[in-house]
Structures are given as structure tokens and as C-alpha cells.
Tab-separated table of C-alpha atoms and ligand atoms in Angstrom:
chain	number	residue	atom	x	y	z
A	1478	MET	CA	2.572	-28.043	-60.359
A	1479	ARG	CA	1.438	-25.133	-61.550
A	1480	VAL	CA	4.389	-22.534	-62.017
A	1481	LEU	CA	4.777	-18.980	-63.259
A	1482	LEU	CA	8.007	-18.083	-63.478
A	1483	LEU	CA	9.345	-14.331	-63.306
A	1484	GLY	CA	11.825	-12.614	-65.976
A	1485	SER	CA	12.304	-12.716	-69.621
A	1486	GLY	CA	16.246	-13.066	-70.554
A	1487	GLY	CA	18.139	-16.402	-71.101
A	1488	ARG	CA	18.296	-17.535	-68.047
A	1489	GLU	CA	14.259	-17.251	-67.864
A	1490	HIS	CA	14.299	-19.352	-71.032
A	1491	ALA	CA	16.798	-21.963	-70.129
A	1492	LEU	CA	14.543	-22.351	-66.931
A	1493	ALA	CA	11.245	-22.374	-68.672
A	1494	TRP	CA	12.953	-25.061	-71.426
A	1495	LYS	CA	14.069	-27.309	-68.430
A	1496	MET	CA	10.852	-26.907	-65.985
A	1497	ALA	CA	9.070	-27.937	-69.309
A	1498	GLN	CA	10.640	-30.971	-69.251
A	1499	SER	CA	9.228	-32.259	-65.468
A	1500	SER	CA	6.619	-34.829	-65.551
A	1501	ILE	CA	5.137	-33.014	-62.428
A	1502	LEU	CA	4.800	-29.849	-64.610
A	1503	GLU	CA	1.328	-28.931	-65.087
A	1504	GLU	CA	1.359	-25.716	-66.747
A	1505	LEU	CA	3.815	-23.501	-66.854
A	1506	PHE	CA	3.359	-19.324	-67.435
A	1507	ILE	CA	6.302	-16.842	-67.750
A	1508	ALA	CA	5.865	-13.140	-67.029
A	1509	PRO	CA	6.995	-11.877	-69.241
A	1510	GLY	CA	9.260	-13.891	-71.388
A	1511	ASN	CA	10.339	-13.586	-74.267
A	1512	ALA	CA	9.597	-15.926	-78.011
A	1513	GLY	CA	11.454	-18.446	-76.667
A	1514	THR	CA	9.625	-19.181	-73.270
A	1515	LYS	CA	6.471	-19.562	-75.553
A	1516	MET	CA	7.476	-22.510	-76.816
A	1517	HIS	CA	7.208	-23.589	-73.242
A	1518	GLY	CA	4.324	-22.422	-71.631
A	1519	LYS	CA	2.595	-18.879	-71.643
A	1520	ASN	CA	3.934	-15.491	-72.247
A	1521	VAL	CA	2.324	-12.852	-69.855
A	1522	ASP	CA	2.415	-9.365	-70.357
A	1523	MET	CA	3.395	-8.306	-66.537
A	1524	SER	CA	6.320	-6.613	-64.979
A	1525	VAL	CA	8.510	-8.757	-62.500
A	1526	ASN	CA	7.958	-5.967	-60.256
A	1527	ASP	CA	4.133	-5.273	-60.060
A	1528	PHE	CA	3.295	-7.478	-56.849
A	1529	LYS	CA	-0.516	-6.905	-57.123
A	1530	ALA	CA	-0.947	-7.859	-60.872
A	1531	ILE	CA	1.073	-10.853	-59.972
A	1532	LYS	CA	-1.355	-11.363	-57.118
A	1533	LYS	CA	-4.098	-11.636	-58.597
A	1534	PHE	CA	-2.415	-13.573	-61.982
A	1535	VAL	CA	-1.126	-16.193	-59.148
A	1536	ILE	CA	-5.182	-16.444	-57.690
A	1537	GLU	CA	-7.173	-16.587	-60.961
A	1538	ASN	CA	-4.735	-19.232	-62.264
A	1539	THR	CA	-4.302	-21.277	-59.480
A	1540	VAL	CA	-0.120	-20.589	-59.566
A	1541	ASP	CA	1.398	-23.007	-56.573
A	1542	THR	CA	4.807	-22.013	-57.450
A	1543	VAL	CA	6.495	-18.894	-58.418
A	1544	VAL	CA	10.153	-19.134	-59.786
A	1545	VAL	CA	11.917	-15.819	-59.404
A	1546	GLY	CA	14.445	-15.354	-62.199
A	1547	PRO	CA	16.428	-11.536	-61.666
A	1548	GLU	CA	17.439	-10.362	-58.298
A	1549	ASP	CA	14.898	-6.984	-58.581
A	1550	PRO	CA	12.020	-8.764	-57.181
A	1551	LEU	CA	13.812	-10.309	-54.689
A	1552	VAL	CA	15.804	-6.957	-53.384
A	1553	ASN	CA	12.022	-5.868	-53.246
A	1554	GLY	CA	10.576	-8.195	-51.316
A	1555	ILE	CA	8.306	-10.637	-53.081
A	1556	ALA	CA	8.762	-13.219	-50.894
A	1557	ASP	CA	7.969	-11.484	-47.853
A	1558	PHE	CA	4.908	-10.280	-49.821
A	1559	PHE	CA	3.503	-13.751	-50.601
A	1560	GLN	CA	4.781	-14.502	-46.757
A	1561	ALA	CA	2.567	-11.414	-45.775
A	1562	ASP	CA	-0.695	-12.195	-47.749
A	1563	ASP	CA	-2.985	-14.478	-46.556
A	1564	GLU	CA	-4.348	-15.799	-49.961
A	1565	LEU	CA	-0.993	-16.451	-51.159
A	1566	LYS	CA	1.139	-17.313	-48.208
A	1567	THR	CA	0.521	-21.340	-49.378
A	1568	VAL	CA	2.106	-20.571	-52.774
A	1569	SER	CA	5.955	-21.504	-52.675
A	1570	VAL	CA	8.463	-18.480	-54.054
A	1571	ILE	CA	11.673	-20.227	-54.833
A	1572	GLY	CA	13.676	-17.147	-54.204
A	1573	PRO	CA	15.330	-15.536	-50.950
A	1574	ASN	CA	12.977	-12.994	-48.948
A	1575	LYS	CA	14.034	-9.537	-48.699
A	1576	GLU	CA	16.339	-9.780	-45.538
A	1577	ALA	CA	18.575	-12.971	-47.424
A	1578	ALA	CA	18.465	-11.159	-50.804
A	1579	GLN	CA	20.610	-8.324	-48.979
A	1580	LEU	CA	23.197	-10.389	-49.805
A	1581	GLU	CA	23.249	-9.221	-53.170
A	1582	GLY	CA	20.928	-6.118	-52.616
A	1583	SER	CA	23.779	-4.543	-50.495
A	1584	LYS	CA	27.617	-4.769	-50.969
A	1585	ASP	CA	28.045	-3.649	-47.550
A	1586	TYR	CA	25.774	-6.399	-45.807
A	1587	ALA	CA	27.417	-8.886	-48.173
A	1588	LYS	CA	30.586	-7.733	-47.073
A	1589	GLN	CA	29.933	-7.728	-43.098
A	1590	PHE	CA	28.268	-11.295	-43.524
A	1591	MET	CA	31.607	-12.393	-44.867
A	1592	LYS	CA	33.939	-10.770	-42.292
A	1593	ARG	CA	31.480	-11.613	-39.145
A	1594	HIS	CA	31.830	-15.590	-40.981
A	1595	ASN	CA	35.317	-15.179	-41.835
A	1596	ILE	CA	34.673	-16.067	-45.438
A	1597	PRO	CA	37.742	-14.710	-47.697
A	1598	THR	CA	37.142	-12.037	-49.612
A	1599	ALA	CA	38.830	-8.432	-50.424
A	1600	LYS	CA	39.766	-6.086	-47.447
A	1601	TYR	CA	37.127	-3.437	-46.972
A	1602	ALA	CA	35.772	-0.099	-46.098
A	1603	THR	CA	32.342	1.594	-46.109
A	1604	PHE	CA	32.253	5.385	-46.853
A	1605	THR	CA	28.613	7.888	-46.946
A	1606	LYS	CA	28.555	11.303	-47.567
A	1607	GLU	CA	29.298	12.071	-44.379
A	1608	THR	CA	32.222	10.252	-44.089
A	1609	LEU	CA	33.939	11.219	-47.900
A	1610	SER	CA	36.933	12.827	-46.357
A	1611	ASP	CA	37.619	9.669	-44.193
A	1612	GLY	CA	37.220	7.729	-47.886
A	1613	TYR	CA	39.548	9.962	-49.498
A	1614	LYS	CA	42.203	8.790	-46.676
A	1615	PHE	CA	41.516	5.053	-47.045
A	1616	LEU	CA	42.056	5.537	-51.063
A	1617	GLU	CA	45.366	7.246	-50.160
A	1618	SER	CA	46.382	4.312	-47.807
A	1619	MET	CA	45.554	1.880	-50.589
A	1620	ASN	CA	47.527	0.530	-53.411
A	1621	PRO	CA	46.023	0.702	-57.358
A	1622	PRO	CA	44.142	-0.334	-58.919
A	1623	TYR	CA	41.197	1.281	-56.971
A	1624	VAL	CA	37.790	-0.493	-56.523
A	1625	LEU	CA	34.804	1.436	-55.938
A	1626	LYS	CA	31.172	-0.330	-55.335
A	1627	ALA	CA	28.195	1.359	-55.189
A	1628	ASP	CA	26.468	-0.688	-52.290
A	1629	GLY	CA	23.258	-1.143	-53.658
A	1630	LEU	CA	21.682	-2.331	-57.416
A	1631	ALA	CA	23.032	-0.683	-60.123
A	1632	ALA	CA	22.076	-2.746	-62.632
A	1633	GLY	CA	25.333	-4.278	-62.698
A	1634	LYS	CA	27.284	-0.893	-63.436
A	1635	GLY	CA	27.787	0.104	-59.855
A	1636	VAL	CA	31.573	-1.301	-59.609
A	1637	LEU	CA	34.646	0.904	-60.762
A	1638	ILE	CA	37.834	-0.145	-61.253
A	1639	LEU	CA	40.581	2.983	-61.315
A	1640	ASP	CA	44.246	2.758	-62.027
A	1641	ASN	CA	44.843	6.511	-60.878
A	1642	LEU	CA	44.340	8.074	-56.929
A	1643	LYS	CA	43.076	11.439	-58.384
A	1644	GLU	CA	40.568	9.631	-60.424
A	1645	ALA	CA	39.155	7.146	-57.619
A	1646	LYS	CA	38.729	10.318	-55.627
A	1647	SER	CA	36.813	11.984	-57.772
A	1648	GLU	CA	34.413	9.259	-58.639
A	1649	LEU	CA	33.754	8.656	-54.958
A	1650	LYS	CA	33.034	11.831	-54.714
A	1651	ASN	CA	30.835	11.227	-57.634
A	1652	MET	CA	28.739	8.473	-56.102
A	1653	LEU	CA	28.642	9.861	-52.399
A	1654	ALA	CA	28.311	13.530	-53.424
A	1655	ASP	CA	26.833	13.598	-56.569
A	1656	ALA	CA	24.620	10.622	-56.498
A	1657	LYS	CA	26.007	8.997	-59.413
A	1658	PHE	CA	23.959	5.600	-59.408
A	1659	GLY	CA	21.057	7.365	-57.625
A	1660	GLU	CA	20.387	5.816	-53.726
A	1661	ALA	CA	22.844	2.800	-54.695
A	1662	SER	CA	25.810	5.101	-54.456
A	1663	SER	CA	24.219	6.712	-51.178
A	1664	ARG	CA	26.772	4.128	-49.379
A	1665	VAL	CA	30.318	3.053	-51.472
A	1666	VAL	CA	32.321	-0.089	-50.481
A	1667	ILE	CA	36.169	0.392	-51.227
A	1668	GLU	CA	37.701	-2.487	-51.708
A	1669	GLN	CA	41.477	-3.973	-52.136
A	1670	PHE	CA	42.039	-5.206	-55.717
A	1671	LEU	CA	42.478	-8.830	-56.091
A	1672	ASP	CA	44.532	-10.100	-59.567
A	1673	GLY	CA	42.775	-13.604	-61.110
A	1674	VAL	CA	40.485	-15.200	-62.585
A	1675	GLU	CA	36.920	-15.537	-62.260
A	1676	LEU	CA	34.627	-17.998	-61.717
A	1677	SER	CA	30.906	-18.614	-60.949
A	1678	CYS	CA	29.555	-21.618	-58.342
A	1679	PHE	CA	26.094	-22.024	-57.351
A	1680	ILE	CA	23.712	-23.733	-54.565
A	1681	ILE	CA	20.397	-24.681	-54.173
A	1682	THR	CA	19.285	-24.862	-50.880
A	1683	ASP	CA	16.044	-24.795	-48.834
A	1684	GLY	CA	17.411	-23.861	-45.429
A	1685	ASP	CA	18.283	-26.870	-44.096
A	1686	ALA	CA	20.031	-28.739	-46.967
A	1687	TYR	CA	21.579	-27.430	-50.227
A	1688	LYS	CA	23.376	-29.350	-53.156
A	1689	ILE	CA	26.658	-28.034	-55.237
A	1690	LEU	CA	25.300	-27.239	-58.682
A	1691	PRO	CA	28.114	-27.155	-61.434
A	1692	GLU	CA	30.428	-24.207	-61.625
A	1693	ALA	CA	30.874	-22.153	-64.197
A	1694	LYS	CA	32.827	-19.409	-66.101
A	1695	ASP	CA	31.677	-16.327	-67.390
A	1696	TYR	CA	32.971	-13.872	-70.495
A	1697	LYS	CA	31.892	-10.631	-69.226
A	1698	ARG	CA	33.473	-7.991	-71.782
A	1699	ILE	CA	32.314	-7.709	-75.156
A	1700	GLY	CA	35.546	-7.500	-76.994
A	1701	GLU	CA	37.636	-10.543	-77.533
A	1702	GLY	CA	40.755	-11.436	-75.510
A	1703	ASP	CA	38.194	-9.506	-72.799
A	1704	ALA	CA	38.785	-6.021	-73.637
A	1705	GLY	CA	36.066	-3.372	-73.888
A	1706	LEU	CA	33.008	-2.502	-72.037
A	1707	ASN	CA	31.261	-4.784	-69.390
A	1708	THR	CA	28.286	-6.727	-70.478
A	1709	GLY	CA	25.850	-8.782	-68.806
A	1710	GLY	CA	27.862	-11.838	-70.343
A	1711	MET	CA	29.169	-12.419	-73.768
A	1712	GLY	CA	28.976	-16.609	-73.151
A	1713	ALA	CA	29.598	-19.110	-70.444
A	1714	VAL	CA	31.374	-23.044	-70.004
A	1715	SER	CA	31.301	-25.198	-67.529
A	1716	PRO	CA	33.043	-27.239	-66.711
A	1717	VAL	CA	35.463	-24.863	-65.625
A	1718	PRO	CA	38.882	-26.666	-66.498
A	1719	PHE	CA	41.042	-24.657	-63.342
A	1720	ALA	CA	38.248	-25.608	-61.303
A	1721	ASN	CA	40.012	-28.643	-60.345
A	1722	PRO	CA	38.754	-31.126	-57.028
A	1723	THR	CA	41.359	-29.473	-55.174
A	1724	PHE	CA	40.411	-26.013	-55.666
A	1725	LEU	CA	36.343	-26.716	-55.596
A	1726	ASP	CA	37.358	-28.651	-52.237
A	1727	LYS	CA	38.268	-25.251	-50.870
A	1728	ILE	CA	35.226	-22.987	-52.173
A	1729	LYS	CA	33.250	-25.682	-50.887
A	1730	ASN	CA	35.214	-25.491	-46.878
A	1731	GLN	CA	35.847	-21.930	-46.908
A	1732	ILE	CA	33.098	-20.203	-48.789
A	1733	ILE	CA	29.958	-22.366	-49.733
A	1734	ILE	CA	29.585	-23.953	-45.840
A	1735	PRO	CA	30.548	-21.164	-43.735
A	1736	THR	CA	28.105	-19.144	-45.959
A	1737	HIS	CA	25.552	-21.983	-45.191
A	1738	LYS	CA	26.261	-21.925	-41.396
A	1739	GLY	CA	26.191	-18.235	-41.510
A	1740	LEU	CA	22.886	-17.587	-42.765
A	1741	LYS	CA	21.551	-20.217	-40.017
A	1742	ALA	CA	23.856	-18.377	-37.117
A	1743	ASP	CA	22.453	-15.276	-38.313
A	1744	GLY	CA	18.627	-16.396	-38.370
A	1745	ILE	CA	18.792	-15.981	-42.013
A	1746	GLU	CA	15.954	-17.674	-43.968
A	1747	TYR	CA	17.609	-18.382	-47.180
A	1748	ASN	CA	15.715	-20.331	-49.722
A	1749	GLY	CA	16.776	-20.521	-53.691
A	1750	PHE	CA	19.673	-20.305	-55.463
A	1751	ILE	CA	22.956	-18.685	-53.991
A	1752	PHE	CA	25.769	-17.517	-56.501
A	1753	PHE	CA	29.338	-17.358	-55.252
A	1754	GLY	CA	31.211	-14.630	-57.556
A	1755	ILE	CA	34.848	-16.247	-56.887
A	1756	ILE	CA	38.135	-15.603	-57.925
A	1757	ASN	CA	40.902	-17.246	-57.659
A	1758	VAL	CA	44.080	-15.775	-56.513
A	1759	LYS	CA	47.023	-18.083	-56.329
A	1760	ASN	CA	44.880	-20.987	-55.992
A	1761	GLU	CA	42.725	-19.563	-53.075
A	1762	PRO	CA	39.681	-18.993	-53.437
A	1763	TYR	CA	37.878	-15.378	-52.416
A	1764	VAL	CA	34.157	-13.957	-52.857
A	1765	ILE	CA	33.660	-11.138	-55.386
A	1766	GLU	CA	30.225	-11.077	-54.676
A	1767	TYR	CA	26.862	-13.009	-53.788
A	1768	ASN	CA	24.118	-12.776	-55.889
A	1769	CYS	CA	20.738	-14.215	-54.231
A	1770	ARG	CA	19.862	-16.205	-58.286
A	1771	LEU	CA	21.404	-17.725	-61.113
A	1772	GLY	CA	23.777	-16.310	-63.672
A	1773	ASP	CA	22.847	-15.386	-67.065
A	1774	PRO	CA	24.486	-16.739	-69.158
A	1775	GLU	CA	25.815	-19.292	-66.521
A	1776	THR	CA	22.322	-20.811	-66.271
A	1777	GLU	CA	22.435	-21.482	-70.017
A	1778	VAL	CA	25.083	-23.837	-69.449
A	1779	ILE	CA	24.663	-25.012	-65.692
A	1780	ILE	CA	21.166	-25.944	-66.343
A	1781	PRO	CA	21.487	-28.016	-69.565
A	1782	ARG	CA	23.996	-30.407	-67.317
A	1783	LEU	CA	21.239	-30.628	-64.838
A	1784	LYS	CA	20.035	-34.163	-65.279
A	1785	SER	CA	17.773	-34.028	-62.568
A	1786	ASP	CA	14.084	-33.046	-62.267
A	1787	LEU	CA	14.273	-28.996	-61.376
A	1788	LEU	CA	10.866	-29.016	-60.186
A	1789	ASP	CA	11.518	-32.067	-58.028
A	1790	LEU	CA	14.339	-29.659	-56.257
A	1791	PHE	CA	11.585	-26.620	-56.306
A	1792	GLU	CA	9.343	-29.230	-54.298
A	1793	GLY	CA	12.306	-30.492	-52.298
A	1794	ILE	CA	12.504	-26.440	-51.062
A	1795	ALA	CA	8.790	-25.776	-50.661
A	1796	THR	CA	8.804	-28.844	-48.326
A	1797	LYS	CA	12.067	-28.303	-46.896
A	1798	THR	CA	13.239	-31.753	-48.050
A	1799	LEU	CA	15.803	-31.043	-50.239
A	1800	SER	CA	18.124	-33.436	-48.787
A	1801	GLU	CA	15.795	-36.309	-49.880
A	1802	ARG	CA	16.233	-35.389	-53.579
A	1803	ASP	CA	18.463	-36.621	-56.080
A	1804	VAL	CA	20.975	-34.239	-57.742
A	1805	GLN	CA	22.887	-35.566	-61.053
A	1806	PHE	CA	25.065	-34.346	-63.744
A	1807	ASP	CA	25.662	-34.398	-67.505
A	1808	GLU	CA	29.393	-35.134	-67.132
A	1809	ARG	CA	29.430	-33.623	-70.963
A	1810	SER	CA	30.547	-29.827	-71.136
A	1811	ALA	CA	28.421	-27.214	-72.188
A	1812	SER	CA	29.263	-23.908	-73.857
A	1813	ALA	CA	27.037	-20.784	-74.862
A	1814	VAL	CA	28.062	-18.313	-76.880
A	1815	MET	CA	25.993	-14.973	-76.856
A	1816	MET	CA	24.799	-13.056	-80.047
A	1817	VAL	CA	23.829	-9.379	-79.304
A	1818	SER	CA	22.824	-6.719	-80.946
A	1819	GLY	CA	25.761	-4.272	-83.126
A	1820	GLY	CA	26.344	-1.494	-80.304
A	1821	TYR	CA	25.588	-3.123	-77.033
A	1822	PRO	CA	26.151	-2.681	-74.204
A	1823	GLU	CA	25.741	0.906	-75.691
A	1824	LYS	CA	23.686	1.866	-77.982
A	1825	TYR	CA	21.962	-0.624	-80.488
A	1826	ALA	CA	18.829	-1.498	-82.221
A	1827	LYS	CA	16.130	-3.197	-81.586
A	1828	GLY	CA	13.514	-5.314	-83.618
A	1829	LYS	CA	15.773	-6.632	-86.242
A	1830	GLN	CA	14.415	-9.942	-87.923
A	1831	ILE	CA	16.377	-12.838	-86.629
A	1832	PHE	CA	16.778	-15.905	-89.727
A	1833	GLY	CA	17.821	-18.980	-89.464
A	1834	LEU	CA	16.655	-20.201	-86.095
A	1835	ASN	CA	14.811	-23.554	-87.236
A	1836	ALA	CA	18.417	-24.479	-89.016
A	1837	VAL	CA	20.206	-24.998	-85.780
A	1838	THR	CA	20.088	-28.893	-84.988
A	1839	ASP	CA	23.390	-29.471	-82.791
A	1840	SER	CA	22.529	-26.521	-80.282
A	1841	ILE	CA	20.425	-25.235	-78.152
A	1842	VAL	CA	19.254	-21.715	-79.204
A	1843	PHE	CA	18.000	-19.992	-75.860
A	1844	HIS	CA	16.392	-16.783	-76.442
A	1845	ALA	CA	17.160	-13.465	-74.268
A	1846	GLY	CA	15.929	-10.085	-75.976
A	1847	THR	CA	13.916	-11.564	-78.528
A	1848	VAL	CA	9.714	-11.001	-79.301
A	1849	SER	CA	7.249	-12.743	-81.436
A	1850	ASP	CA	6.049	-10.596	-84.433
A	1851	GLY	CA	3.360	-13.321	-86.093
A	1852	PRO	CA	5.616	-16.214	-87.062
A	1853	ALA	CA	8.656	-13.872	-87.278
A	1854	VAL	CA	11.028	-13.406	-84.457
A	1855	MET	CA	12.209	-10.111	-83.512
A	1856	THR	CA	15.602	-8.566	-81.517
A	1857	SER	CA	14.303	-6.442	-78.552
A	1858	GLY	CA	17.119	-6.313	-76.649
A	1859	GLY	CA	21.295	-6.589	-76.623
A	1860	ARG	CA	21.769	-9.580	-75.363
A	1861	VAL	CA	19.872	-11.465	-78.019
A	1862	LEU	CA	20.009	-15.165	-77.854
A	1863	ALA	CA	22.384	-17.754	-76.796
A	1864	ALA	CA	24.010	-21.276	-78.478
A	1865	THR	CA	24.759	-23.996	-75.919
A	1866	SER	CA	25.874	-26.854	-76.932
A	1867	TYR	CA	27.057	-30.085	-75.206
A	1868	GLY	CA	30.334	-31.777	-75.946
A	1869	LYS	CA	32.795	-34.217	-74.688
A	1870	ASP	CA	34.956	-31.662	-74.001
A	1871	LEU	CA	34.662	-27.445	-74.369
A	1872	ALA	CA	36.375	-27.741	-77.796
A	1873	THR	CA	33.849	-29.803	-79.261
A	1874	SER	CA	30.920	-27.934	-77.626
A	1875	LEU	CA	32.235	-24.863	-78.103
A	1876	LYS	CA	32.778	-25.671	-82.294
A	1877	LYS	CA	29.113	-26.757	-82.060
A	1878	SER	CA	27.740	-23.581	-80.687
A	1879	TYR	CA	29.891	-21.687	-83.082
A	1880	GLU	CA	28.644	-23.460	-86.245
A	1881	SER	CA	25.325	-22.835	-85.152
A	1882	LEU	CA	25.449	-19.254	-84.551
A	1883	ASP	CA	27.204	-19.433	-88.011
A	1884	LYS	CA	23.286	-20.514	-89.015
A	1885	ILE	CA	21.655	-17.522	-87.408
A	1886	GLU	CA	21.517	-13.603	-88.669
A	1887	PHE	CA	19.884	-10.529	-88.119
A	1888	GLU	CA	21.547	-6.807	-89.401
A	1889	ASN	CA	24.666	-6.051	-87.165
A	1890	SER	CA	24.646	-8.911	-85.140
A	1891	TYR	CA	28.001	-9.657	-83.178
A	1892	PHE	CA	29.654	-12.595	-80.819
A	1893	ARG	CA	32.826	-13.187	-79.478
A	1894	SER	CA	34.656	-15.493	-81.222
A	1895	ASP	CA	37.123	-16.307	-78.054
A	1896	ILE	CA	34.537	-18.070	-75.496
A	1897	GLY	CA	36.517	-20.458	-73.627
A	1898	TYR	CA	39.806	-19.471	-75.236
A	1899	ASP	CA	41.815	-19.337	-71.977
A	1900	VAL	CA	40.793	-22.218	-70.560
A	1901	LEU	CA	41.293	-24.717	-73.609
B	1493	AMP	P1	30.630	-7.534	-58.606
B	1493	AMP	O1	29.763	-6.668	-59.508
B	1493	AMP	O2	31.060	-7.262	-57.130
B	1493	AMP	O3	30.954	-8.811	-59.156
B	1493	AMP	O4	32.229	-6.444	-59.774
B	1493	AMP	C1	32.128	-6.510	-61.197
B	1493	AMP	C2	33.237	-6.755	-61.663
B	1493	AMP	O5	34.631	-5.859	-60.921
B	1493	AMP	C3	33.713	-8.683	-61.135
B	1493	AMP	O6	33.014	-9.589	-61.850
B	1493	AMP	C4	35.291	-8.231	-60.856
B	1493	AMP	O7	35.632	-8.448	-62.548
B	1493	AMP	C5	35.575	-6.959	-60.899
B	1493	AMP	N1	35.271	-6.740	-59.206
B	1493	AMP	C6	34.842	-6.529	-58.602
B	1493	AMP	N2	35.479	-6.519	-57.002
B	1493	AMP	C7	37.070	-6.888	-57.266
B	1493	AMP	C8	37.835	-6.888	-56.726
B	1493	AMP	N3	38.030	-6.857	-55.063
B	1493	AMP	N4	39.372	-7.214	-57.318
B	1493	AMP	C9	39.446	-7.197	-58.516
B	1493	AMP	N5	38.290	-6.947	-59.728
B	1493	AMP	C10	36.803	-7.151	-58.831
B	1494	LIG	N1	26.797	-12.905	-65.454
B	1494	LIG	C1	26.860	-12.517	-64.438
B	1494	LIG	C2	25.442	-12.501	-63.706
B	1494	LIG	O1	24.573	-12.941	-63.922
B	1494	LIG	O2	25.475	-11.497	-62.877
């Protein structure tokens, strides 16, 4: 296969690392990629949202498969763009079309979908600028904390959880009337607060068949003990100890199957990954959100646990024969600990040289925000890299990830030293 992978984070490095191991890979391009993806293919300086440039590149390089890492191009309709173009329609895009990607691109769309198909989720209502006063009344009828969600994509910042009614009303107004998140908050979903522990579940589907991938737990807050600001994710573990077979069965029967059937019933063609953000409330699973892609840093633990050939699964999607493909997982545990630039998720410096990468022997280092400068590797983002390790159990795997991070350094680096603490 001749593959173009879109994206530049740790997720994409993990996908590139895995695809490079496939016997059916002919050539791998990554756009724009990072200093890590370069070890597994050719980086191409091209934006994931520049469909015209992508078209030109795909034709000139006879790419047959485009794998989409992040949500943006999917929500912007890259699959539809390929489908509608005579020169591109035989190229398979791994990722849903624009309509299906609304499961992530619009919180209101996702909530309506879940309501229609009886999928457990928090109670909610949706408001616009015109119905702001109804929004206030709705808030008054609820108990704190108040959960306000910008309907559209807001780079992971569109969810506010507020303890006090006055503040919640004022933020609702900021979002709706003052466009706090731009167009993304022209509609706001207000929902019931669910108290529980979160986990991430994933399937891969060709629209007909689906395969369940290993679950993972992501650590979103910057500070130890899950304190401080939200980040893209500071680490992940898989499997998740509290996700015992009974709980995973509930997720399958109450969430995965109804979602899969619901898409069919609604006539929505879905191919690619579905990421279910789940919360465990007293041993009952609820959907917090859908994403139309893999998670980051979850991918850095899930993909290493996938024993099967990922390109074989992608071929299964392209030819709608996923049901015939074999999906096997490594029984070992995997953990990923993110090393970030000091200051992240607020202001941080870039362009710091990273030392010690070659000294790591017991982990896979997945690059996220890195660029090459000659032979040197420099930081170029908030989340810089992740050390992923296997272990017979989570404790063993985490010990290795931490030992590896101790060998890596750059100015003002930071990582959480308590990833996995709550599930060990
Ligand atoms: P989302 O973008 O919808 O995943 O929301 C971001 C984060 O906000 C989630 O990962 C949860 O930690 C939190 N969150 C979202 N919705 C709720 C809810 N209904 N109850 C409690 N926490 C929530
Ligand atoms: N780690 C959460 C996400 O990728 O959205």
C-alpha cells in the first residue's frame, strides 16, 4: 500500500511506527509529521486541512490510502472531498465522512443521536443566542456543578464545568451572545454533571463489521492527583483495571452495539475509528462524548498492544471485508507517560534541544511536538514526547516508562510522576 498519514502528534507517530511494520506497506508519507514519524516514512510539509495540496500530492505520488489522524480534516469533509473527485475516488480514506464526523463535530448532533438510539448519556438541552433566557431557566432547574459545552470543535477547550449558578449564567452568555468560542459556541449544550471515573474505548469499523480495540485511561490534568488545567492528555494506560469483563460487556451491549446499529438505522456510512469517551457512574457506563478518530495519548498504548497488521485492517475497511480480518492483542500492559514543555498548557517555550533519546532501550519513544534540526531533535510543541513501555502488569510497565523518561532531558521539561496511580 502507498499510504499518506495526516497529522503530527504522538498518535501519528504511533500509527506510523505500526504501519511501517506491515508487510503490505510499499511507501509511507506523513504530513506534516514530526521528528519521530521521519524514522518510519517521508515527512511532507503540508497542512492536514489543505485539501488541494493533498490532492496534488496523492496523485503525484500514487497514494492509494489516506489515514486521517486528527478530527479537523474529517469534520471539514476530507472523505467527501475524495469521494466527489473523479481523480481521487478510488483512493481510500480511513476516517468517516463529514456527516458521520458530526458525532464529534457537533455535541448537539451527538446528543440527539444518543437520545434517538437510547444510548446512556447525561440529560441535556441545547440553546442558542435566541433562547438564552430559556438557558438561564434550565440552569436554575439544575443542581451544580453545571456543565456547558460549545457545540462545535473548540480545540478541546469548549467544555466548562462551573460550581456556581451566577458564573454558569455568565459563561452561557459569554458563549452564546459574545461568541467566547467563536462559531463553535453559537449553540451550547447544557448537561447534567456525571460523577465517576472516565475511560476511553475504541472500535474500528468498515460500516458493516466492527472490531473492539483495547480500552485505555487517559490522564487529562496537568498536575499530579488530577489537579490543575486540562491538557491534551499527560499519559495513558491500557488495559484499565476497573474495566472488568462485566463492565466491558455493559459498554458493548449498551453503547457500542446501539451506536453501530444507530448509524445503520440513520443511513450514516461510517468507516474508521470511533472513540467512546465513557464515564463509569456506580458501575454503569455513560457516553461523555464521541470522537471520530483515535485518542492521543491513548493511541500510544493501544496501537503497541495491537498484534495484528494495521494495514490489513485498513485494507479490510477499504474493501468492506473487516469481518474477515483477524484482530489480536498483546496481553501485556502498556503505559505512556508524556513529557511536556514547562508552562504547558499555557505559555511555553519551543526550540529546546532534546538529549538522551538514544539512551532509551526499554521503551518506545513516540514523538509529539518535535522537529529535526540537522541531527538534533528540538521541541516544537507543548506535548513533546511519550515514553511507552510494556510490562507483565501496569506497575512494571510504568516503572520502565519512568526510567526511560529519566534518561531524556530538555530545558524546563515536565511530566506527571503519578500516571496510573489511581488504578494500580
Ligand atoms: P468532552 O469534550 O465532552 O469530552 O468534555 C471534556 C471533559 O469534561 C470530559 O473528559 C470530562 O472530564 C468532562 N465532562 C464532560 N461532560 C461531563 C459531564 N456531563 N459530567 C461530568 N464531567 C463531564
Ligand atoms: N486523549 C483525549 C483525546 O484524544 O481527545
